[in-house]
Tab-separated table of C-alpha atoms in Angstrom:
chain	number	residue	atom	x	y	z
A	1	UNK	CA	-58.166	20.395	123.430
A	2	UNK	CA	-59.849	22.641	125.995
A	3	UNK	CA	-62.134	21.121	128.590
A	4	UNK	CA	-64.862	23.198	130.079
A	5	UNK	CA	-66.410	22.253	133.363
A	6	UNK	CA	-69.903	23.326	134.297
A	7	UNK	CA	-70.147	24.620	137.865
A	8	UNK	CA	-73.418	25.333	139.663
A	9	UNK	CA	-74.014	29.033	140.090
A	10	UNK	CA	-76.698	30.914	141.987
A	11	UNK	CA	-78.918	31.561	138.921
A	12	UNK	CA	-77.754	28.973	136.407
A	13	UNK	CA	-74.536	27.436	135.190
A	14	UNK	CA	-71.111	29.055	135.155
A	15	UNK	CA	-68.518	27.831	132.635
A	16	UNK	CA	-64.840	27.639	133.513
A	17	UNK	CA	-61.839	27.493	131.252
A	18	UNK	CA	-59.505	24.502	131.536
A	19	UNK	CA	-57.080	26.516	133.681
A	20	UNK	CA	-59.815	27.711	136.054
A	21	UNK	CA	-61.155	24.166	136.307
A	22	UNK	CA	-57.737	22.783	137.306
A	23	UNK	CA	-57.240	25.575	139.831
A	24	UNK	CA	-60.693	24.889	141.275
A	25	UNK	CA	-59.976	21.140	141.510
A	26	UNK	CA	-56.608	21.689	143.234
A	27	UNK	CA	-58.200	24.185	145.556
A	28	UNK	CA	-60.952	21.753	146.554
A	29	UNK	CA	-58.514	18.936	147.143
A	30	UNK	CA	-55.684	20.692	148.977
A	31	UNK	CA	-56.876	24.027	150.305
A	32	UNK	CA	-59.908	25.808	151.576
A	33	UNK	CA	-60.512	27.621	148.299
A	34	UNK	CA	-62.964	30.414	147.650
A	35	UNK	CA	-63.537	32.001	144.305
A	36	UNK	CA	-65.067	35.428	143.932
A	37	UNK	CA	-68.774	35.198	143.183
A	38	UNK	CA	-68.963	31.470	143.846
A	39	UNK	CA	-68.880	31.346	147.616
A	40	UNK	CA	-66.424	29.159	149.451
A	41	UNK	CA	-66.151	25.450	148.958
A	42	UNK	CA	-65.527	23.113	151.829
A	43	UNK	CA	-62.444	20.993	151.329
A	44	UNK	CA	-59.791	19.376	153.423
A	45	UNK	CA	-56.482	21.089	153.883
A	46	UNK	CA	-53.353	19.271	152.858
A	47	UNK	CA	-49.769	19.555	151.756
A	48	UNK	CA	-47.457	18.077	149.205
A	49	UNK	CA	-46.885	15.124	151.545
A	50	UNK	CA	-50.601	14.427	151.893
A	51	UNK	CA	-52.096	11.170	150.723
A	52	UNK	CA	-55.593	10.290	149.664
A	53	UNK	CA	-57.336	8.564	152.561
A	54	UNK	CA	-59.398	6.453	150.147
A	55	UNK	CA	-56.369	4.403	149.194
A	56	UNK	CA	-54.246	2.611	151.764
A	57	UNK	CA	-50.988	4.334	150.800
A	58	UNK	CA	-51.034	6.784	153.721
A	59	UNK	CA	-51.484	4.149	156.364
A	60	UNK	CA	-48.950	1.845	154.688
A	61	UNK	CA	-46.342	4.607	154.473
A	62	UNK	CA	-47.016	5.651	158.072
A	63	UNK	CA	-46.810	2.041	159.283
A	64	UNK	CA	-43.467	1.482	157.516
A	65	UNK	CA	-42.098	4.769	158.877
A	66	UNK	CA	-43.145	3.867	162.422
A	67	UNK	CA	-41.749	0.327	162.096
A	68	UNK	CA	-38.471	1.774	160.797
A	69	UNK	CA	-38.225	4.285	163.661
A	70	UNK	CA	-38.970	1.554	166.189
A	71	UNK	CA	-36.424	-0.761	164.540
A	72	UNK	CA	-33.582	1.785	164.688
A	73	UNK	CA	-34.458	2.675	168.291
A	74	UNK	CA	-34.405	-1.001	169.273
A	75	UNK	CA	-31.071	-1.641	167.498
A	76	UNK	CA	-29.602	1.258	169.457
A	77	UNK	CA	-31.064	-0.102	172.715
A	78	UNK	CA	-29.617	-3.594	172.084
A	79	UNK	CA	-26.156	-2.159	171.442
A	80	UNK	CA	-26.392	0.131	174.479
A	81	UNK	CA	-27.454	-2.715	176.776
A	82	UNK	CA	-24.663	-4.943	175.419
A	83	UNK	CA	-21.918	-2.365	176.122
A	84	UNK	CA	-21.271	-3.277	179.742
A	85	UNK	CA	-22.509	-6.865	179.746
A	86	UNK	CA	-21.527	-8.615	176.500
A	87	UNK	CA	-19.016	-6.214	174.947
A	88	UNK	CA	-17.310	-5.197	178.230
A	89	UNK	CA	-16.760	-1.542	177.298
A	90	UNK	CA	-17.831	1.806	178.685
A	91	UNK	CA	-18.162	3.476	175.261
A	92	UNK	CA	-19.272	1.990	171.952
A	93	UNK	CA	-18.417	4.204	168.979
A	94	UNK	CA	-20.445	3.837	165.785
A	95	UNK	CA	-19.837	5.553	162.453
A	96	UNK	CA	-22.189	8.451	161.736
A	97	UNK	CA	-25.712	7.327	160.653
A	98	UNK	CA	-24.750	3.663	160.835
A	99	UNK	CA	-27.923	2.527	162.613
A	100	UNK	CA	-30.054	4.363	160.050
A	101	UNK	CA	-28.143	2.739	157.167
A	102	UNK	CA	-28.467	-0.708	158.744
A	103	UNK	CA	-32.201	-0.063	159.240
A	104	UNK	CA	-32.598	0.804	155.556
A	105	UNK	CA	-30.719	-2.344	154.527
A	106	UNK	CA	-32.998	-4.411	156.769
A	107	UNK	CA	-36.097	-2.752	155.255
A	108	UNK	CA	-34.808	-3.370	151.730
A	109	UNK	CA	-34.047	-7.041	152.386
A	110	UNK	CA	-37.492	-7.591	153.902
A	111	UNK	CA	-39.419	-5.926	151.057
A	112	UNK	CA	-40.016	-9.177	149.159
A	113	UNK	CA	-41.244	-11.108	152.204
A	114	UNK	CA	-44.948	-11.965	152.706
A	115	UNK	CA	-45.279	-9.753	155.815
A	116	UNK	CA	-42.386	-7.402	155.080
A	117	UNK	CA	-40.469	-6.143	158.099
A	118	UNK	CA	-43.270	-7.297	160.403
A	119	UNK	CA	-42.374	-10.928	159.588
A	120	UNK	CA	-38.711	-10.603	160.561
A	121	UNK	CA	-36.692	-12.010	163.414
A	122	UNK	CA	-33.544	-9.886	163.636
A	123	UNK	CA	-30.469	-11.119	165.519
A	124	UNK	CA	-27.611	-8.702	166.237
A	125	UNK	CA	-23.937	-9.682	166.538
A	126	UNK	CA	-20.594	-7.932	166.942
A	127	UNK	CA	-17.671	-9.609	165.173
A	128	UNK	CA	-14.071	-9.129	166.293
A	129	UNK	CA	-10.809	-10.703	165.184
A	130	UNK	CA	-11.390	-14.025	166.963
A	131	UNK	CA	-14.969	-13.805	168.199
A	132	UNK	CA	-18.601	-13.331	167.306
A	133	UNK	CA	-20.732	-12.005	170.182
A	134	UNK	CA	-24.523	-12.137	170.228
A	135	UNK	CA	-25.972	-8.822	171.477
A	136	UNK	CA	-29.750	-9.226	171.096
A	137	UNK	CA	-32.836	-10.097	169.085
A	138	UNK	CA	-35.502	-7.776	167.699
A	139	UNK	CA	-38.972	-8.952	166.694
A	140	UNK	CA	-40.570	-5.935	164.932
A	141	UNK	CA	-44.130	-7.234	165.389
A	142	UNK	CA	-44.634	-9.845	168.127
A	143	UNK	CA	-48.158	-10.555	166.788
A	144	UNK	CA	-46.752	-11.897	163.494
A	145	UNK	CA	-45.056	-15.287	163.242
A	146	UNK	CA	-41.611	-14.655	161.724
A	147	UNK	CA	-41.200	-15.865	158.149
A	148	UNK	CA	-37.504	-15.019	157.852
A	149	UNK	CA	-34.474	-14.401	160.019
A	150	UNK	CA	-31.948	-11.628	159.495
A	151	UNK	CA	-28.609	-11.703	161.249
A	152	UNK	CA	-26.899	-8.308	161.387
A	153	UNK	CA	-23.167	-8.547	161.999
A	154	UNK	CA	-21.414	-5.355	163.095
A	155	UNK	CA	-17.630	-5.415	162.666
A	156	UNK	CA	-15.039	-4.159	165.160
A	157	UNK	CA	-12.620	-1.521	163.868
A	158	UNK	CA	-8.843	-2.122	163.705
A	159	UNK	CA	-7.271	-5.405	164.669
A	160	UNK	CA	-8.486	-5.453	168.230
A	161	UNK	CA	-10.939	-2.540	168.163
A	162	UNK	CA	-10.125	-1.540	171.731
A	163	UNK	CA	-8.910	1.897	172.696
A	164	UNK	CA	-8.218	3.104	176.218
A	165	UNK	CA	-9.140	6.690	177.068
A	166	UNK	CA	-9.734	8.533	180.339
A	167	UNK	CA	-13.396	7.514	180.122
A	168	UNK	CA	-12.461	3.821	180.120
A	169	UNK	CA	-12.524	1.086	177.515
A	170	UNK	CA	-13.839	2.181	174.113
A	171	UNK	CA	-14.933	-0.233	171.376
A	172	UNK	CA	-15.134	1.233	167.886
A	173	UNK	CA	-17.180	-0.339	165.068
A	174	UNK	CA	-16.419	-0.097	161.350
A	175	UNK	CA	-18.944	1.182	158.789
A	176	UNK	CA	-18.930	-2.260	157.118
A	177	UNK	CA	-21.555	-4.740	158.217
A	178	UNK	CA	-23.073	-7.993	157.018
A	179	UNK	CA	-26.664	-9.175	156.703
A	180	UNK	CA	-27.430	-12.867	156.543
A	181	UNK	CA	-30.984	-13.639	155.443
A	182	UNK	CA	-32.534	-17.040	156.010
A	183	UNK	CA	-36.119	-17.829	155.004
A	184	UNK	CA	-37.847	-19.877	157.699
A	185	UNK	CA	-40.484	-21.348	155.341
A	186	UNK	CA	-38.027	-22.514	152.680
A	187	UNK	CA	-35.066	-24.859	152.348
A	188	UNK	CA	-33.132	-22.245	150.343
A	189	UNK	CA	-29.591	-21.504	151.434
A	190	UNK	CA	-29.078	-18.286	153.423
A	191	UNK	CA	-28.201	-15.169	151.413
A	192	UNK	CA	-25.271	-13.051	152.605
A	193	UNK	CA	-25.107	-9.297	151.909
A	194	UNK	CA	-21.902	-7.352	152.608
A	195	UNK	CA	-22.202	-3.572	153.021
A	196	UNK	CA	-19.376	-1.061	153.258
């Protein structure tokens, strides 16, 4: 079936084929498009990553992206601040992209919550052979009362995890980590996720 769209023209109506109509529509939506003989149409410029401002998807995607970036930055800050004080090391070695992976796991586990990541209270720990050390808490949105608590447990590499180099004491973490999720508005038992 061929659809024909009527377009206003200077002295009447101009008929477009289906292909021309689609091209015209795409041009209006994404680009500043001008067709010969029709004058230029005013339209917003965009890209493949553009969203329609009329629906809330753009702002929701942007908000989640910004929350995620802030979350990973704050995890890194907590671990950095804990190096000298709680963990007693000069260097803390993490596997490549570990903070990003942990951030994604946190986002995924908060997806089914009423306020999503904004309703989380995130506690960070480092677990060694005979100890569990608290290194900090992250509240993604202080204006939202937390509805669930996530405990992120980083694990020390090797038996003791300590290595001595010229730069001083180095603590190395394994890629494996644990998330413990506890809903604050429910009597359900905590859920434990192990990631490798």
